[in-house]
XYZ file of C-alpha atoms in Angstrom:
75
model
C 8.538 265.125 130.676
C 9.920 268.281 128.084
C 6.929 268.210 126.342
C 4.284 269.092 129.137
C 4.434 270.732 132.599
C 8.039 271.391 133.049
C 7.473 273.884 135.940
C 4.111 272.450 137.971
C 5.350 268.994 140.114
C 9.068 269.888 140.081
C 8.824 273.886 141.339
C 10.999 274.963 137.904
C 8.981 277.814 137.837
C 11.641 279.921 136.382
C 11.361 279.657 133.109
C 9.067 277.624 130.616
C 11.070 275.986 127.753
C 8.611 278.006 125.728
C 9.479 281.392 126.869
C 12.722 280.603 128.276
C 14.534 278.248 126.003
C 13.999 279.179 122.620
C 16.067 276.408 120.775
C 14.591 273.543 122.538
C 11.093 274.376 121.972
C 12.054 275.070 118.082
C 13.854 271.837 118.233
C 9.924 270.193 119.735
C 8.068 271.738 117.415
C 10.603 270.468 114.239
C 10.078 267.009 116.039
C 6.335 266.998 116.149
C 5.288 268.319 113.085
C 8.157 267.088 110.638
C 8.690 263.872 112.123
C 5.350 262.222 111.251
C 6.561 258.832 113.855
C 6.781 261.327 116.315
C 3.348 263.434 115.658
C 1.645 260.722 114.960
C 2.368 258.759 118.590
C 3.014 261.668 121.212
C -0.782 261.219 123.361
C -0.332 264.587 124.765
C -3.112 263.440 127.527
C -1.727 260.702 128.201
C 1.690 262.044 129.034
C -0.133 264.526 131.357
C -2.081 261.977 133.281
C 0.898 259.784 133.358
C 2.963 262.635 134.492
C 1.146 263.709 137.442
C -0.362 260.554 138.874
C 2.818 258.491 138.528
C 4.612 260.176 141.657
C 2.265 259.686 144.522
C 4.266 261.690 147.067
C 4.674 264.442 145.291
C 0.921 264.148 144.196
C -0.800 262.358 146.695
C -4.551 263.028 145.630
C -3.517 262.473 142.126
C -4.848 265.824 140.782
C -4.487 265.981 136.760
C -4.842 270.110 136.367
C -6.628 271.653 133.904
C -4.031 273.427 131.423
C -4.279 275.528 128.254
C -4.189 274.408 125.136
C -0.337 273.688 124.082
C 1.110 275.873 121.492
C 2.715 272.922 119.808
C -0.398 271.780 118.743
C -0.716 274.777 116.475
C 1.413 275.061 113.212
């Protein structure tokens, strides 16, 4: 649930850990790219689907959004 959507289901909409917590996101990005276990099984799409159809009440039609491409994902 850190790596993806932080602020859509749960109305955090304050901040993004991107923007708004520097040390974390440093500490996700050190985790994805220079811990090849970690890189090498984190299904980004899956998390998201997972993530958003997993809680029916919160998401009763089960809507995946659309969403930019993660920064992460870029080196």
């Amino acid at each position: 649930m850190l790596l993806l959507n932080e602020k859509q289901l749960f109305k955090t909409n304050l901040e993004t850990i991107r923007s708004g917590f520097l040390f974390i996101h440093k500490w996700l990005r050190h985790l994805y790219w220079d811990l090849s276990a970690f890189h090498e099984t984190t299904n980004f799409e899956h998390i998201k689907k997972h993530y958003f159809t997993s809680i029916t009440p919160l998401n009763p039609a089960g809507i995946v959004p659309l969403s930019p491409r993660l920064d992460i994902l870029e080196k």
